[in-house]
mmCIF file of C-alpha atoms in Angstrom:
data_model
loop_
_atom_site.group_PDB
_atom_site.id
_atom_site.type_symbol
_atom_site.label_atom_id
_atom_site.label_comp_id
_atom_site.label_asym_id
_atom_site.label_seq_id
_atom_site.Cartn_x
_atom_site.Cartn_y
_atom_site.Cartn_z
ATOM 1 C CA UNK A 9 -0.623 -7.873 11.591
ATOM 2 C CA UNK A 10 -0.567 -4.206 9.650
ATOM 3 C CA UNK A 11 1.935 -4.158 7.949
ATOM 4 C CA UNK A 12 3.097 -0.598 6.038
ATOM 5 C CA UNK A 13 5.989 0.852 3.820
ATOM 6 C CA UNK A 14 7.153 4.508 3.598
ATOM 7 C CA UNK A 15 9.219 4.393 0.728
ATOM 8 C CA UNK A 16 11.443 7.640 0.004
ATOM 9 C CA UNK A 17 15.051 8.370 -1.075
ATOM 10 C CA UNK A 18 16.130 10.122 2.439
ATOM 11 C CA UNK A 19 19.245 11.584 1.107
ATOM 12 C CA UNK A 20 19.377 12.994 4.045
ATOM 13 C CA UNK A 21 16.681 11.982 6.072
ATOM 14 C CA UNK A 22 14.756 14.850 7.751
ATOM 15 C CA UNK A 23 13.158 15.919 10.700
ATOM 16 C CA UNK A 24 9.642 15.942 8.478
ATOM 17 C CA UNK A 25 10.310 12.347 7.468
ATOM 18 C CA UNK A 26 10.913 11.362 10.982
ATOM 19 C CA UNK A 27 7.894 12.768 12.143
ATOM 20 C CA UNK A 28 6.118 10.779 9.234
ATOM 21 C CA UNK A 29 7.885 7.619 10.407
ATOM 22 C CA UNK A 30 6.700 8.160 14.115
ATOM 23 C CA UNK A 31 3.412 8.744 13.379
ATOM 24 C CA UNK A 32 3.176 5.664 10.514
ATOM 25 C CA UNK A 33 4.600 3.413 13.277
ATOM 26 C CA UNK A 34 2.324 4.268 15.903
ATOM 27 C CA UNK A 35 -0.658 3.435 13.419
ATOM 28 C CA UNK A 36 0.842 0.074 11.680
ATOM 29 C CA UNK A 37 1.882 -3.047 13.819
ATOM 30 C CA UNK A 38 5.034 -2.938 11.519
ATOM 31 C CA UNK A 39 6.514 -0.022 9.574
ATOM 32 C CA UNK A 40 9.499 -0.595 6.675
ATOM 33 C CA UNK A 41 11.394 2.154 5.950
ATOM 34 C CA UNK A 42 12.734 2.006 2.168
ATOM 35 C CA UNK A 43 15.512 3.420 0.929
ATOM 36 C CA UNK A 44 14.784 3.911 -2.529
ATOM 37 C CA UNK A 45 18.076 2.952 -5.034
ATOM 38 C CA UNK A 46 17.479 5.031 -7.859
ATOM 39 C CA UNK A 47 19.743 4.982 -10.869
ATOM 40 C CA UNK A 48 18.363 7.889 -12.561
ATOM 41 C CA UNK A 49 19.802 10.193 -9.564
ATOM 42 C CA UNK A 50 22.887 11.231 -7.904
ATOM 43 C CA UNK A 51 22.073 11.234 -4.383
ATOM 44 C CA UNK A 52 24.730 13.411 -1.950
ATOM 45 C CA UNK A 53 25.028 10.051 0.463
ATOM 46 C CA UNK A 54 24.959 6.360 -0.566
ATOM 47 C CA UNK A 55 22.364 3.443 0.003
ATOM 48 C CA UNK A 56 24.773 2.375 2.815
ATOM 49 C CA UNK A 57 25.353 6.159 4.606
ATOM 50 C CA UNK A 58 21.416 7.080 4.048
ATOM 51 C CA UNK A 59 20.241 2.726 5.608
ATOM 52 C CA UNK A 60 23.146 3.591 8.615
ATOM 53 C CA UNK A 61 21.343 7.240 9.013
ATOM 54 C CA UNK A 62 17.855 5.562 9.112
ATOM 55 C CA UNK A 63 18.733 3.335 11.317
ATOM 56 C CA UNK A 64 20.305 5.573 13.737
ATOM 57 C CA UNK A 65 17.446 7.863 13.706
ATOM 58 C CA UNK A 66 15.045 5.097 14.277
ATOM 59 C CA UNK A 67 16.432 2.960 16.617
ATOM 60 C CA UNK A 68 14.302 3.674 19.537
ATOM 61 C CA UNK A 69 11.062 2.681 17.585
ATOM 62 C CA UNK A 70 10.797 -1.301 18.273
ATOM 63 C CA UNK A 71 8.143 -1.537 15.354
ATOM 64 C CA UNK A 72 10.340 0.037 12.266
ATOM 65 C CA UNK A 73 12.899 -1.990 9.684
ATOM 66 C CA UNK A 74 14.391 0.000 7.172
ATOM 67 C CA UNK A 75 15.794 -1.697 4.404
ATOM 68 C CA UNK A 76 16.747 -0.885 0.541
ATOM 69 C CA UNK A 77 15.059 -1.419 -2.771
ATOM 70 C CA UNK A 78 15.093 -1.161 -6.602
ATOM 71 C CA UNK A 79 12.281 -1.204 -8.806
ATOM 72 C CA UNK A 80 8.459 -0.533 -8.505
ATOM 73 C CA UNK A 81 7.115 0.636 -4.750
ATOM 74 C CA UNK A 82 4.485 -1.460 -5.191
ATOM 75 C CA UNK A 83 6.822 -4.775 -5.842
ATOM 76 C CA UNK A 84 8.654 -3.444 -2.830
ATOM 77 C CA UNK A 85 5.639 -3.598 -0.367
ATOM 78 C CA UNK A 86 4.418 -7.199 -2.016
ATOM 79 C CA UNK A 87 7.786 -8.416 -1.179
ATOM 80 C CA UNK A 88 7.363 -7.146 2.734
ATOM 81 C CA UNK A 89 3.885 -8.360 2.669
ATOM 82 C CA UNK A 90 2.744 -4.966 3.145
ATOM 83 C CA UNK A 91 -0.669 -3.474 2.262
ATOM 84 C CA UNK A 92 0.122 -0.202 2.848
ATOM 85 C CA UNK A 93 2.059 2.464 1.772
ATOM 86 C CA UNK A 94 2.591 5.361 3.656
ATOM 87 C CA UNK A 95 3.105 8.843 1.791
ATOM 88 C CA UNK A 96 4.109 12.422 3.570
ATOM 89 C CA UNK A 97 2.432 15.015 2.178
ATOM 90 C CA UNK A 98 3.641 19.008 2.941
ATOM 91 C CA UNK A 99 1.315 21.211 0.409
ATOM 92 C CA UNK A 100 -1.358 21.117 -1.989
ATOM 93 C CA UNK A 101 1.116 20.551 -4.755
ATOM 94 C CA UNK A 102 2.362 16.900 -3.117
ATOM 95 C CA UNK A 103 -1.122 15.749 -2.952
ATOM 96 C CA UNK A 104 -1.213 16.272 -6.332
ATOM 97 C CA UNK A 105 1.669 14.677 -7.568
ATOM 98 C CA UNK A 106 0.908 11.718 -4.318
ATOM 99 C CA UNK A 107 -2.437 11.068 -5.580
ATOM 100 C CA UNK A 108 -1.181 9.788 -9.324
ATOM 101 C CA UNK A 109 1.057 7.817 -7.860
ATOM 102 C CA UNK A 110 -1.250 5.863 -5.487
ATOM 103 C CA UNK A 111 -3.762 6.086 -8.064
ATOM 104 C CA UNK A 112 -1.097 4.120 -10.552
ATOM 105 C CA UNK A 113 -0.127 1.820 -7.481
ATOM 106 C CA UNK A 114 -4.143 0.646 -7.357
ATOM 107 C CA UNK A 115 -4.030 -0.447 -10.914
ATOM 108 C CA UNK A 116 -0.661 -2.827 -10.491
ATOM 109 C CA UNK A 117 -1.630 -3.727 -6.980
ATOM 110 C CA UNK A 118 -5.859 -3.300 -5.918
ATOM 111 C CA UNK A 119 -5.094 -5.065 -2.807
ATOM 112 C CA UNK A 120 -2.090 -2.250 -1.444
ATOM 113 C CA UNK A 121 -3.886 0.753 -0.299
ATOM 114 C CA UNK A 122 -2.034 4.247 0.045
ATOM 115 C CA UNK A 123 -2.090 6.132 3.071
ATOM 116 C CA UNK A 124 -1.088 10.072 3.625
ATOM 117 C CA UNK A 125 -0.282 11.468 6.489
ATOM 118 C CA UNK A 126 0.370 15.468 6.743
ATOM 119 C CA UNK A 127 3.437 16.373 8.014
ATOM 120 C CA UNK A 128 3.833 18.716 11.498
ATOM 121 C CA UNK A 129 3.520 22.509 10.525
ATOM 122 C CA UNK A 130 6.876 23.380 11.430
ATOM 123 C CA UNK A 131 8.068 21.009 8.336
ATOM 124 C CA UNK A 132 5.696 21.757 6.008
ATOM 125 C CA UNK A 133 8.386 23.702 3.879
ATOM 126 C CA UNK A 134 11.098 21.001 4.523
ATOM 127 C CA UNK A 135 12.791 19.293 2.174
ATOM 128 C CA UNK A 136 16.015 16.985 1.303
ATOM 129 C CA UNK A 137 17.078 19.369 -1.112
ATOM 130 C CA UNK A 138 16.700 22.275 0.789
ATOM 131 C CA UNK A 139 18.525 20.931 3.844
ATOM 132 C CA UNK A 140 21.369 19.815 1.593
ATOM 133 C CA UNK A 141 21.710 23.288 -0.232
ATOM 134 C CA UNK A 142 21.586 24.810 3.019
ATOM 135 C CA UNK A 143 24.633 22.592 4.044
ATOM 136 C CA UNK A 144 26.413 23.300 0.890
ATOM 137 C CA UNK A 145 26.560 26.843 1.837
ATOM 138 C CA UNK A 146 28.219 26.020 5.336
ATOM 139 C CA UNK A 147 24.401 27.223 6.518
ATOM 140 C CA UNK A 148 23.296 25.780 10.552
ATOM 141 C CA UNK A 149 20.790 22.987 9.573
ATOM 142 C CA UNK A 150 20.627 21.588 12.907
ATOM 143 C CA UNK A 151 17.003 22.359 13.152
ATOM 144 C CA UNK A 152 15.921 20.491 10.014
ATOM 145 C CA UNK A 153 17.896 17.083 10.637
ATOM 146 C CA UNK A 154 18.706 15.010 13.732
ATOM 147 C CA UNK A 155 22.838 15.519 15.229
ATOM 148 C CA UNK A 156 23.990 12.802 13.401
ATOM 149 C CA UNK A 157 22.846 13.996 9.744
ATOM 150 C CA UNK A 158 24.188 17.263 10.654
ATOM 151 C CA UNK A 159 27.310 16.045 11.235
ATOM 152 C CA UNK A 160 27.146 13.838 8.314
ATOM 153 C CA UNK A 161 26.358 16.727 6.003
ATOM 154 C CA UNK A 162 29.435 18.966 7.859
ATOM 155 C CA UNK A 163 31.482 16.001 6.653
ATOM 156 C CA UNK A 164 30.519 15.719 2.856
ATOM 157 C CA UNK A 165 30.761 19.671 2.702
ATOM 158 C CA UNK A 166 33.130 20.790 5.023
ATOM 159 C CA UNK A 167 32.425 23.716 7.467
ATOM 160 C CA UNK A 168 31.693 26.361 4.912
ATOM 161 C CA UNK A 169 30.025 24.407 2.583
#
């Protein structure tokens, strides 16, 4: 059995991640979404609201968990028995930053290998914090995040932001 993480803080989960986590879980026999906890940000939505969201937005793919974590990525995925980690990359400039990471990974963990996958075109300029500044401006982001998020976001910043 394959067995793969996509680690990432999803606060809020987008329509690029989704397409990451589709693709990852038609590849793997087993993808685990994880919801990174990390103390050193203040993330809009909680570990709870941003696992429910996941969930939600997932639940018609038979193959995907998504749980939460603290610590290293790579401790995460020895803990799922994973050996890979999946990685969405949108530009030049993620590769770069995605390539020190997996190249720091291989040193804790040779046996974990790092896989990207390009997102779809029409998210390559997609991001959490885009989708949640549009939001804060009252801004129609129902083309960047599923319903549910969208209402989600309405709720945290009110109709006009």
């Amino acid at each position: 059995m394959i067995r793969a993480i996509y680690p990432g803080s999803f606060d809020p989960v987008t329509l690029g991640h989704l397409d990451i986590i589709r693709r990852a879980a038609g590849v793997v026999d087993e993808l685990v979404v994880g919801v990174l906890i990390n103390r050193s940000k203040r993330p809009l939505f909680s570990v709870e609201e941003r696992l429910e969201m996941l969930q939600e937005c997932t639940a018609g793919l038979a193959n995907v968990r998504v749980l939460s974590f603290d610590g290293l990525t790579v401790e995460f995925a020895r803990s799922q028995s994973a050996r890979i980690i999946v990685r969405g990359l949108r530009a030049v400039t993620d590769f770069e930053v995605e390539m020190q990471i997996a190249q720091n990974n291989r040193i804790v963990d040779r046996n974990i290998e790092t896989m990207f996958l390009t997102t779809g075109l029409q998210y390559a300029y997609l991001s959490s914090t885009i989708v949640k500044e549009m939001a804060s401006y009252g801004a129609d982001v129902s083309g960047f995040v599923t319903p549910g998020v969208a209402g989600r976001l309405a709720q945290k910043f009110g109709p006009k932001g």
